[in-house]
Short mmCIF file of C-alpha atoms in Angstrom, two decimals:
data_model
loop_
_atom_site.label_atom_id
_atom_site.label_comp_id
_atom_site.label_asym_id
_atom_site.label_seq_id
_atom_site.Cartn_x
_atom_site.Cartn_y
_atom_site.Cartn_z
CA UNK A 230 128.54 -51.40 76.47
CA UNK A 231 127.57 -47.82 75.78
CA UNK A 232 124.37 -45.94 76.23
CA UNK A 233 123.83 -43.10 73.79
CA UNK A 234 121.43 -40.35 74.73
CA UNK A 235 120.33 -38.00 72.02
CA UNK A 236 120.20 -34.77 74.03
CA UNK A 237 120.17 -31.18 73.07
CA UNK A 238 123.59 -31.08 74.50
CA UNK A 239 124.64 -33.93 76.67
CA UNK A 240 127.85 -35.77 77.44
CA UNK A 241 128.61 -38.80 79.56
CA UNK A 242 131.68 -40.96 80.01
CA UNK A 243 132.21 -44.22 81.98
CA UNK A 244 135.42 -45.51 83.37
CA UNK A 245 137.50 -46.83 86.61
CA UNK A 246 138.26 -46.37 85.75
CA UNK A 247 137.19 -44.65 83.69
CA UNK A 248 136.08 -43.98 79.70
CA UNK A 249 134.79 -42.05 76.69
CA UNK A 250 132.17 -43.32 74.30
CA UNK A 251 133.03 -44.35 70.80
CA UNK A 252 131.43 -43.13 67.66
CA UNK A 253 128.80 -40.58 68.62
CA UNK A 254 129.10 -36.80 68.31
CA UNK A 255 126.70 -33.92 68.49
CA UNK A 256 124.25 -33.64 65.71
CA UNK A 257 123.45 -30.41 63.94
CA UNK A 258 120.90 -28.10 65.50
CA UNK A 259 117.35 -28.44 64.33
CA UNK A 260 115.46 -25.37 65.43
CA UNK A 261 112.47 -26.35 63.30
CA UNK A 262 111.74 -29.36 65.51
CA UNK A 263 113.16 -28.09 68.79
CA UNK A 264 110.86 -26.09 71.12
CA UNK A 265 111.92 -22.48 71.64
CA UNK A 266 113.89 -21.99 74.85
CA UNK A 267 114.70 -25.67 75.28
CA UNK A 268 116.50 -28.54 73.57
CA UNK A 269 115.79 -32.17 72.84
CA UNK A 270 117.40 -35.38 74.11
CA UNK A 271 117.33 -39.01 72.99
CA UNK A 272 118.93 -41.96 74.83
CA UNK A 273 120.74 -44.96 73.28
CA UNK A 274 123.16 -47.75 74.34
CA UNK A 275 126.42 -49.19 72.87
CA UNK A 276 129.63 -51.13 73.84
CA UNK A 277 132.83 -52.63 72.30
CA UNK A 278 133.43 -55.64 74.55
CA UNK A 279 136.45 -57.73 75.56
CA UNK A 280 134.60 -60.56 77.31
CA UNK A 281 132.32 -61.95 74.60
CA UNK A 282 132.59 -65.44 73.18
CA UNK A 283 134.48 -67.13 71.61
CA UNK A 284 137.52 -65.63 73.36
CA UNK A 285 135.70 -64.33 76.42
CA UNK A 286 133.62 -66.07 79.11
CA UNK A 287 130.20 -64.60 78.23
CA UNK A 288 127.86 -64.95 75.27
CA UNK A 289 125.41 -62.35 76.62
CA UNK A 290 125.29 -59.71 79.37
CA UNK A 291 121.74 -58.45 79.95
CA UNK A 292 120.91 -55.33 81.97
CA UNK A 293 117.42 -53.92 82.40
CA UNK A 294 117.29 -50.11 82.39
CA UNK A 295 114.35 -48.40 84.06
CA UNK A 296 115.48 -44.77 83.92
CA UNK A 297 118.22 -42.29 82.99
CA UNK A 298 118.27 -38.88 84.65
CA UNK A 299 120.54 -35.83 84.76
CA UNK A 300 121.20 -32.96 87.16
CA UNK A 301 122.95 -29.61 86.89
CA UNK A 302 124.18 -30.17 90.45
CA UNK A 303 127.39 -32.22 90.56
CA UNK A 304 126.67 -33.05 94.21
CA UNK A 305 122.95 -33.77 93.87
CA UNK A 306 121.70 -36.38 96.30
CA UNK A 307 119.21 -39.14 95.59
CA UNK A 308 116.15 -36.95 96.22
CA UNK A 309 117.48 -33.62 94.98
CA UNK A 310 114.88 -31.50 93.15
CA UNK A 311 117.30 -30.76 90.29
CA UNK A 312 116.98 -34.23 88.72
CA UNK A 313 115.42 -34.37 85.23
CA UNK A 314 114.04 -37.65 83.92
CA UNK A 315 115.32 -38.30 80.37
CA UNK A 316 113.49 -41.59 79.79
CA UNK A 317 110.03 -41.44 81.42
CA UNK A 318 108.68 -44.16 79.13
CA UNK A 319 111.02 -46.75 80.68
CA UNK A 320 109.23 -46.69 84.04
CA UNK A 321 106.35 -48.74 82.66
CA UNK A 322 108.31 -50.52 79.93
CA UNK A 323 111.91 -51.24 81.09
CA UNK A 324 114.45 -51.85 78.35
CA UNK A 325 116.51 -55.05 78.63
CA UNK A 326 119.70 -54.61 76.64
CA UNK A 327 122.34 -57.17 75.71
CA UNK A 328 125.62 -55.35 76.25
CA UNK A 329 127.36 -57.93 74.06
CA UNK A 330 124.73 -57.73 71.32
CA UNK A 331 125.26 -56.65 67.74
CA UNK A 332 125.20 -52.88 67.30
CA UNK A 333 123.36 -51.20 64.44
CA UNK A 334 125.18 -49.34 61.67
CA UNK A 335 125.53 -46.32 63.95
CA UNK A 336 127.15 -48.37 66.75
CA UNK A 337 124.15 -48.29 69.09
CA UNK A 338 122.71 -51.34 70.82
CA UNK A 339 119.38 -49.80 71.77
CA UNK A 340 117.35 -46.60 71.74
CA UNK A 341 116.02 -45.84 75.20
CA UNK A 342 113.13 -43.57 74.32
CA UNK A 343 111.76 -40.68 72.32
CA UNK A 344 113.38 -37.27 72.18
CA UNK A 345 112.70 -35.29 75.33
CA UNK A 346 112.70 -31.55 75.99
CA UNK A 347 115.57 -30.41 78.22
CA UNK A 348 116.10 -26.94 79.62
CA UNK A 349 119.36 -25.12 78.76
CA UNK A 350 122.12 -25.59 81.32
CA UNK A 351 125.29 -27.48 82.22
CA UNK A 352 124.44 -30.94 83.47
CA UNK A 353 127.15 -32.36 85.71
CA UNK A 354 125.79 -35.67 86.97
CA UNK A 355 124.01 -38.55 85.27
CA UNK A 356 122.42 -41.63 86.81
CA UNK A 357 121.41 -44.86 85.15
CA UNK A 358 118.86 -46.90 87.11
CA UNK A 359 118.60 -50.67 86.69
CA UNK A 360 115.65 -52.88 87.56
CA UNK A 361 115.67 -54.91 90.77
CA UNK A 362 115.00 -58.64 90.58
CA UNK A 363 111.65 -58.02 92.25
CA UNK A 364 110.58 -56.27 89.04
CA UNK A 365 111.64 -59.11 86.72
CA UNK A 366 108.03 -60.04 85.93
CA UNK A 367 107.48 -56.63 84.30
CA UNK A 368 110.37 -57.10 81.83
CA UNK A 369 109.08 -57.97 78.38
CA UNK A 370 110.66 -61.12 76.89
CA UNK A 371 112.94 -61.37 79.92
CA UNK A 372 116.13 -63.32 79.10
CA UNK A 373 117.12 -63.61 82.78
CA UNK A 374 114.29 -65.74 84.16
CA UNK A 375 113.54 -64.63 87.72
CA UNK A 376 116.30 -62.00 87.61
CA UNK A 377 116.31 -58.64 85.84
CA UNK A 378 120.03 -58.57 85.06
CA UNK A 379 122.20 -61.56 84.19
CA UNK A 380 125.11 -63.06 82.26
CA UNK A 381 124.98 -66.09 79.97
CA UNK A 382 128.13 -68.19 80.21
CA UNK A 383 129.78 -69.17 76.94
CA UNK A 384 130.96 -72.49 78.42
CA UNK A 385 127.54 -74.04 79.05
CA UNK A 386 124.92 -71.39 78.11
CA UNK A 387 123.76 -71.23 81.73
CA UNK A 388 122.07 -68.03 82.91
CA UNK A 389 123.65 -66.50 86.01
CA UNK A 390 121.98 -63.59 87.87
CA UNK A 391 123.92 -60.34 88.27
CA UNK A 392 123.75 -59.06 91.83
CA UNK A 393 123.11 -55.33 92.28
CA UNK A 394 123.11 -52.98 95.24
CA UNK A 395 122.02 -49.35 95.25
CA UNK A 396 121.85 -49.25 91.44
CA UNK A 397 118.31 -50.62 91.59
CA UNK A 398 116.98 -47.66 93.57
CA UNK A 399 119.34 -44.67 93.41
CA UNK A 400 121.07 -45.27 90.09
CA UNK A 401 124.60 -45.84 88.84
CA UNK A 402 126.27 -42.47 89.31
CA UNK A 403 128.24 -40.88 86.48
CA UNK A 404 129.88 -37.83 88.10
CA UNK A 405 131.34 -34.85 86.25
CA UNK A 406 134.78 -36.49 86.27
CA UNK A 407 133.38 -39.29 84.11
CA UNK A 408 131.57 -36.96 81.69
CA UNK A 409 133.54 -35.81 78.65
CA UNK A 410 134.51 -32.20 79.24
CA UNK A 411 133.24 -32.42 82.82
CA UNK A 412 129.67 -31.47 81.93
CA UNK A 413 126.94 -31.80 79.33
CA UNK A 414 125.86 -28.37 78.11
CA UNK A 415 122.41 -27.80 76.65
CA UNK A 416 121.75 -24.74 74.48
CA UNK A 417 118.26 -23.53 73.56
CA UNK A 418 117.10 -24.56 70.09
CA UNK A 419 119.57 -27.42 69.58
CA UNK A 420 119.26 -31.18 69.52
CA UNK A 421 122.31 -33.14 70.66
CA UNK A 422 123.25 -36.74 71.34
CA UNK A 423 124.41 -38.12 74.68
CA UNK A 424 126.19 -41.48 74.68
CA UNK A 425 126.70 -43.52 77.84
CA UNK A 426 129.43 -46.13 77.68
CA UNK A 427 128.67 -49.13 79.88
CA UNK A 428 131.91 -51.12 80.06
CA UNK A 429 130.26 -54.46 80.70
CA UNK A 430 133.40 -56.55 80.77
CA UNK A 431 135.20 -54.39 83.32
CA UNK A 432 132.01 -54.25 85.38
CA UNK A 433 131.46 -57.96 86.05
CA UNK A 434 133.12 -59.56 89.07
CA UNK A 435 133.01 -63.23 90.07
CA UNK A 436 132.70 -63.40 93.85
CA UNK A 437 134.26 -66.03 96.07
CA UNK A 438 130.94 -67.87 96.30
CA UNK A 439 130.77 -68.18 92.51
CA UNK A 440 128.05 -65.57 92.11
CA UNK A 441 128.35 -62.72 89.61
CA UNK A 442 128.16 -59.11 90.73
CA UNK A 443 127.87 -55.91 88.73
CA UNK A 444 130.51 -53.37 89.71
CA UNK A 445 129.57 -50.78 87.09
CA UNK A 446 132.15 -48.81 85.11
CA UNK A 447 130.52 -45.99 83.12
CA UNK A 448 131.55 -43.04 80.95
CA UNK A 449 129.55 -40.61 78.86
CA UNK A 450 129.95 -38.01 76.15
CA UNK A 451 128.21 -35.93 73.51
CA UNK A 452 128.07 -37.81 70.23
CA UNK A 453 126.28 -37.93 66.88
CA UNK A 454 123.68 -40.40 65.66
CA UNK A 455 125.87 -40.83 62.60
CA UNK A 456 128.84 -42.55 64.16
CA UNK A 457 132.49 -41.67 63.57
CA UNK A 458 134.88 -44.41 64.57
CA UNK A 459 138.53 -45.05 65.29
CA UNK A 460 139.54 -48.33 63.71
CA UNK A 461 142.47 -50.40 62.54
CA UNK A 462 143.94 -53.86 62.19
CA UNK A 463 146.64 -55.55 64.29
CA UNK A 464 148.98 -58.20 62.84
CA UNK A 465 152.12 -60.09 63.82
CA UNK A 466 155.13 -58.22 62.37
CA UNK A 467 156.84 -61.47 61.36
CA UNK A 468 153.90 -63.10 59.56
CA UNK A 469 151.67 -60.14 58.63
CA UNK A 470 148.81 -62.33 59.85
CA UNK A 471 146.57 -61.81 62.89
CA UNK A 472 148.10 -62.87 66.20
CA UNK A 473 147.45 -66.59 66.55
CA UNK A 474 145.51 -67.60 69.65
CA UNK A 475 145.85 -65.67 72.90
CA UNK A 476 144.39 -62.17 72.96
CA UNK A 477 145.04 -58.71 71.52
CA UNK A 478 143.65 -56.00 73.81
CA UNK A 479 143.19 -52.50 72.38
CA UNK A 480 142.56 -49.66 74.83
CA UNK A 481 141.28 -46.21 73.92
CA UNK A 482 142.74 -43.80 76.47
CA UNK A 483 142.48 -40.14 77.43
CA UNK A 484 144.66 -37.96 79.64
CA UNK A 485 143.43 -36.82 83.02
CA UNK A 486 144.76 -33.73 84.82
CA UNK A 487 147.31 -35.74 86.82
CA UNK A 488 149.07 -36.85 83.62
CA UNK A 489 147.75 -40.42 83.55
CA UNK A 490 146.20 -41.91 80.43
CA UNK A 491 143.02 -43.61 81.70
CA UNK A 492 141.08 -46.22 79.76
CA UNK A 493 137.90 -44.89 78.22
CA UNK A 494 137.03 -47.94 76.14
CA UNK A 495 138.64 -51.28 75.45
CA UNK A 496 138.06 -54.06 72.96
CA UNK A 497 139.59 -57.23 71.50
CA UNK A 498 140.56 -57.67 67.87
CA UNK A 499 138.45 -60.09 65.85
CA UNK A 500 139.77 -63.14 64.00
CA UNK A 501 141.03 -60.91 61.17
CA UNK A 502 142.90 -58.63 63.58
CA UNK A 503 140.43 -55.77 63.14
CA UNK A 504 139.12 -53.48 65.88
CA UNK A 505 136.79 -50.49 66.02
CA UNK A 506 135.77 -47.94 68.64
CA UNK A 507 132.41 -46.25 68.19
CA UNK A 508 130.42 -44.23 68.94
CA UNK A 509 132.96 -41.60 70.01
CA UNK A 510 132.85 -38.16 71.55
CA UNK A 511 134.92 -35.45 69.87
CA UNK A 512 138.47 -35.19 71.20
CA UNK A 513 141.99 -36.55 70.97
CA UNK A 514 142.73 -40.09 72.13
CA UNK A 515 145.65 -42.47 72.52
CA UNK A 516 145.35 -46.09 71.34
CA UNK A 517 147.39 -48.62 73.35
CA UNK A 518 147.73 -52.23 72.16
CA UNK A 519 149.10 -55.26 74.03
CA UNK A 520 149.05 -58.94 73.06
CA UNK A 521 150.00 -62.48 74.02
CA UNK A 522 149.71 -65.30 71.46
CA UNK A 523 148.44 -68.83 71.98
CA UNK A 524 151.97 -70.11 72.64
CA UNK A 525 152.36 -67.67 75.55
CA UNK A 526 154.72 -65.28 73.74
CA UNK A 527 154.25 -61.63 74.67
CA UNK A 528 154.42 -58.80 72.15
CA UNK A 529 155.97 -55.36 72.47
CA UNK A 530 153.08 -52.97 73.26
CA UNK A 531 152.42 -50.15 70.81
CA UNK A 532 151.03 -46.68 71.56
CA UNK A 533 149.56 -44.33 68.94
CA UNK A 534 148.97 -40.80 70.26
CA UNK A 535 146.75 -37.97 69.02
CA UNK A 536 144.08 -40.11 67.33
CA UNK A 537 140.72 -38.46 66.60
CA UNK A 538 137.28 -39.79 65.64
CA UNK A 539 137.27 -40.57 61.93
CA UNK A 540 140.93 -41.64 61.89
CA UNK A 541 141.95 -45.12 60.83
CA UNK A 542 145.22 -46.54 62.11
CA UNK A 543 145.49 -48.87 59.15
CA UNK A 544 147.56 -51.99 59.80
CA UNK A 545 149.50 -51.89 63.07
CA UNK A 546 152.29 -54.47 63.37
CA UNK A 547 153.30 -55.92 66.72
CA UNK A 548 156.74 -57.45 67.23
CA UNK A 549 157.03 -60.53 69.42
CA UNK A 550 159.39 -60.33 72.38
CA UNK A 551 162.68 -62.06 71.53
CA UNK A 552 165.30 -63.82 73.62
CA UNK A 553 165.61 -67.03 75.58
CA UNK A 554 162.36 -66.31 77.40
CA UNK A 555 159.49 -64.62 75.56
CA UNK A 556 156.70 -65.09 78.08
CA UNK A 557 155.20 -62.12 79.96
CA UNK A 558 156.70 -60.79 83.16
CA UNK A 559 154.59 -60.99 86.32
CA UNK A 560 154.02 -58.48 89.09
CA UNK A 561 152.32 -59.75 92.24
CA UNK A 562 151.11 -57.62 95.10
CA UNK A 563 148.57 -57.06 97.85
CA UNK A 564 146.01 -54.33 98.44
CA UNK A 565 144.79 -53.67 102.00
CA UNK A 566 141.93 -51.49 103.21
CA UNK A 567 141.23 -50.12 106.67
CA UNK A 568 138.67 -47.72 108.09
CA UNK A 569 139.27 -44.65 110.26
CA UNK A 570 138.99 -46.83 113.38
CA UNK A 571 141.88 -49.02 112.22
CA UNK A 572 139.66 -51.99 111.45
CA UNK A 573 139.26 -53.93 108.22
CA UNK A 574 136.94 -52.34 105.63
CA UNK A 575 135.95 -53.75 102.25
CA UNK A 576 136.45 -51.73 99.04
CA UNK A 577 136.31 -52.27 95.31
CA UNK A 578 139.78 -51.82 93.80
CA UNK A 579 140.84 -51.22 90.19
CA UNK A 580 144.55 -51.98 89.60
CA UNK A 581 146.36 -50.74 86.47
CA UNK A 582 149.93 -51.03 85.22
CA UNK A 583 151.26 -47.62 84.21
CA UNK A 584 154.37 -46.98 82.15
CA UNK A 585 155.97 -43.58 81.61
CA UNK A 586 157.54 -43.34 78.20
CA UNK A 587 160.82 -41.43 78.12
CA UNK A 588 160.19 -37.92 76.80
CA UNK A 589 156.41 -38.37 76.62
CA UNK A 590 155.64 -36.99 80.10
CA UNK A 591 152.57 -39.18 80.41
CA UNK A 592 151.85 -42.42 82.25
CA UNK A 593 150.08 -44.78 79.85
CA UNK A 594 147.89 -47.65 81.03
CA UNK A 595 149.31 -50.85 79.53
CA UNK A 596 146.62 -53.50 78.89
CA UNK A 597 146.82 -56.91 80.53
CA UNK A 598 146.52 -59.26 77.56
CA UNK A 599 146.37 -62.40 79.70
CA UNK A 600 143.27 -60.97 81.41
CA UNK A 601 141.81 -59.64 78.14
CA UNK A 602 141.43 -56.32 79.93
CA UNK A 603 143.27 -53.09 80.62
CA UNK A 604 142.72 -53.27 84.38
CA UNK A 605 142.33 -55.86 87.12
CA UNK A 606 139.29 -55.58 89.41
CA UNK A 607 139.43 -56.72 93.03
CA UNK A 608 137.32 -56.51 96.16
CA UNK A 609 139.12 -56.57 99.49
CA UNK A 610 137.75 -58.89 102.16
CA UNK A 611 138.70 -60.35 105.54
CA UNK A 612 141.09 -63.29 105.26
CA UNK A 613 143.64 -65.03 107.46
CA UNK A 614 146.37 -63.87 105.06
CA UNK A 615 145.54 -60.18 105.62
CA UNK A 616 147.73 -58.02 107.85
CA UNK A 617 146.18 -57.28 111.23
CA UNK A 618 143.12 -55.01 111.25
CA UNK A 619 142.73 -54.92 107.47
CA UNK A 620 140.76 -56.47 104.64
CA UNK A 621 142.90 -57.44 101.67
CA UNK A 622 143.13 -58.86 98.14
CA UNK A 623 146.00 -60.25 96.05
CA UNK A 624 146.67 -59.55 92.38
CA UNK A 625 149.00 -60.84 89.68
CA UNK A 626 149.50 -58.83 86.50
CA UNK A 627 151.28 -60.29 83.47
CA UNK A 628 152.89 -57.72 81.19
CA UNK A 629 155.41 -57.35 78.38
CA UNK A 630 159.01 -57.18 79.57
CA UNK A 631 159.89 -54.69 76.81
CA UNK A 632 158.97 -51.00 76.83
CA UNK A 633 156.29 -49.92 74.32
CA UNK A 634 156.91 -48.41 70.90
CA UNK A 635 155.22 -45.01 70.57
CA UNK A 636 154.31 -42.71 67.70
CA UNK A 637 152.10 -39.70 66.94
CA UNK A 638 149.27 -40.54 64.55
CA UNK A 639 149.89 -39.71 60.91
CA UNK A 640 147.21 -40.42 58.31
CA UNK A 641 149.83 -41.31 55.71
CA UNK A 642 151.63 -43.73 58.03
CA UNK A 643 152.54 -43.50 61.71
CA UNK A 644 156.23 -43.82 62.55
CA UNK A 645 156.91 -45.55 65.89
CA UNK A 646 160.03 -45.08 67.99
CA UNK A 647 161.14 -48.59 68.92
CA UNK A 648 162.41 -48.99 72.48
CA UNK A 649 164.16 -52.25 73.37
CA UNK A 650 164.83 -51.26 76.98
CA UNK A 651 163.35 -53.18 79.88
CA UNK A 652 159.82 -52.14 80.78
CA UNK A 653 159.26 -50.35 84.08
CA UNK A 654 155.81 -50.27 85.62
CA UNK A 655 154.10 -48.31 88.36
CA UNK A 656 151.12 -50.14 89.86
CA UNK A 657 148.19 -47.79 90.33
CA UNK A 658 145.13 -48.64 92.45
CA UNK A 659 141.84 -46.75 92.72
CA UNK A 660 139.46 -47.50 95.61
CA UNK A 661 135.66 -47.27 95.40
CA UNK A 662 132.81 -47.86 97.82
CA UNK A 663 131.67 -51.47 97.22
CA UNK A 664 128.85 -51.78 94.66
CA UNK A 665 128.44 -47.98 94.57
CA UNK A 666 128.84 -47.53 90.84
CA UNK A 667 132.09 -45.56 91.15
CA UNK A 668 131.97 -43.51 94.37
CA UNK A 669 135.61 -42.99 95.50
CA UNK A 670 136.50 -44.53 98.84
CA UNK A 671 139.37 -44.23 101.34
CA UNK A 672 141.62 -41.24 101.99
CA UNK A 673 143.31 -40.83 99.58
CA UNK A 674 141.36 -42.92 97.06
CA UNK A 675 144.42 -43.60 94.88
CA UNK A 676 147.68 -45.35 95.72
CA UNK A 677 150.78 -45.91 93.56
CA UNK A 678 153.85 -48.08 93.95
CA UNK A 679 157.40 -47.17 93.07
CA UNK A 680 158.51 -48.14 89.52
CA UNK A 681 159.46 -51.79 88.99
CA UNK A 682 161.67 -53.02 86.16
CA UNK A 683 160.62 -56.49 85.03
CA UNK A 684 162.15 -59.55 83.37
CA UNK A 685 160.46 -61.93 80.94
CA UNK A 686 159.17 -65.02 82.66
CA UNK A 687 160.08 -63.73 86.12
CA UNK A 688 157.87 -62.55 88.95
CA UNK A 689 158.30 -59.30 90.88
CA UNK A 690 156.70 -58.66 94.26
CA UNK A 691 155.37 -55.11 94.59
CA UNK A 692 154.98 -53.12 97.77
CA UNK A 693 151.61 -53.39 99.50
CA UNK A 694 149.13 -50.74 98.44
CA UNK A 695 147.62 -49.77 101.80
CA UNK A 696 144.39 -47.75 101.83
CA UNK A 697 143.20 -46.13 105.06
CA UNK A 698 140.18 -44.03 106.01
CA UNK A 699 137.83 -46.28 104.03
CA UNK A 700 134.10 -46.48 104.67
#
């Protein structure tokens, strides 16, 4: 889900892992209604989801927002004097938002308050504060019963509380690295829109005890109240019909400085094969598509580069993997975490499968169609299977055995270079402080495996990703 803030110049992006909001961009300046020497900000919410019914496990994901604030200090602590409250009205009237709800025509799920004056400057940190369960009685028309935040299961319509940690008091942190352009710049006399993308589906973790926990993944960016989308339709190349059964995962990705395409937003195609990303911040994106049909046949992933808000990909055809075995390949591995004293330490881990396309010079994140997601989320914990003095977690990723087809976007028809070679994946893991809302953990906070070539229907065991120096 995304939160859009109409600010005189604001930008926010959520991700692991990472993300940019779809369909919003800065609105034109309005000096007639903007106080001299300052700007105006408005806050909204939106989200293209991969976990909603009927294909996903949830019919609703409710979060109750009590505040959104920004700071010009990228390192501002909880009580820093630089914080500016963007949504003061929410303190007495929290907004409960369904992250899987129907967006309005401009792609927003909710408006979080009236326009607010904001002093000119470059804002480099944003925090979104959620209500604690102790405040559930103050939530109007509360859908979560005695909780403030919850999920509703598609299987039986039961309401399950979402456990929080520091988010209830200090806020979910969106650092400069998760803000489009690294900062949100306010200029005197302008009114701009700030969109916060709350990736609900990547943020929900089922714990070993069966309880649901919110491990928030957020991105933000400057957008416009009149949305501009990236959209298209995905069909089976052999039938020209939507992929039957299974799942088609579409990831909107952006390059980081290290040359890795990180997921900014992700969604599933609907029953017609259509998908849309909005609202969106200005910029250039890559669209990566992966699929598995109901019979368990994998498709060759497809990557479209250089896509901008307002572009439509038209109809994108996916070719099914051919041969005696057409099922996905599997990569299984272990992640371990250890503190500076060489003892086990728990951490939240995001695992992605990266593939470097020959000649492209970029590692693209390949979605995991069997998980209906672009990344796998884990939390390491003590277990008898863990190596000595570590906490650990196992993962299994199922991926296409054939390398992706890739092409640069062309409005009159994108041409894709087909590659029938065996796919080769690098497993990439990012470590975060448990329930912190995205604070990096361990030293270093990222680990990669060597490349692994895979075979359809076969399993490959990857090297252990060992994190040390964790909290």
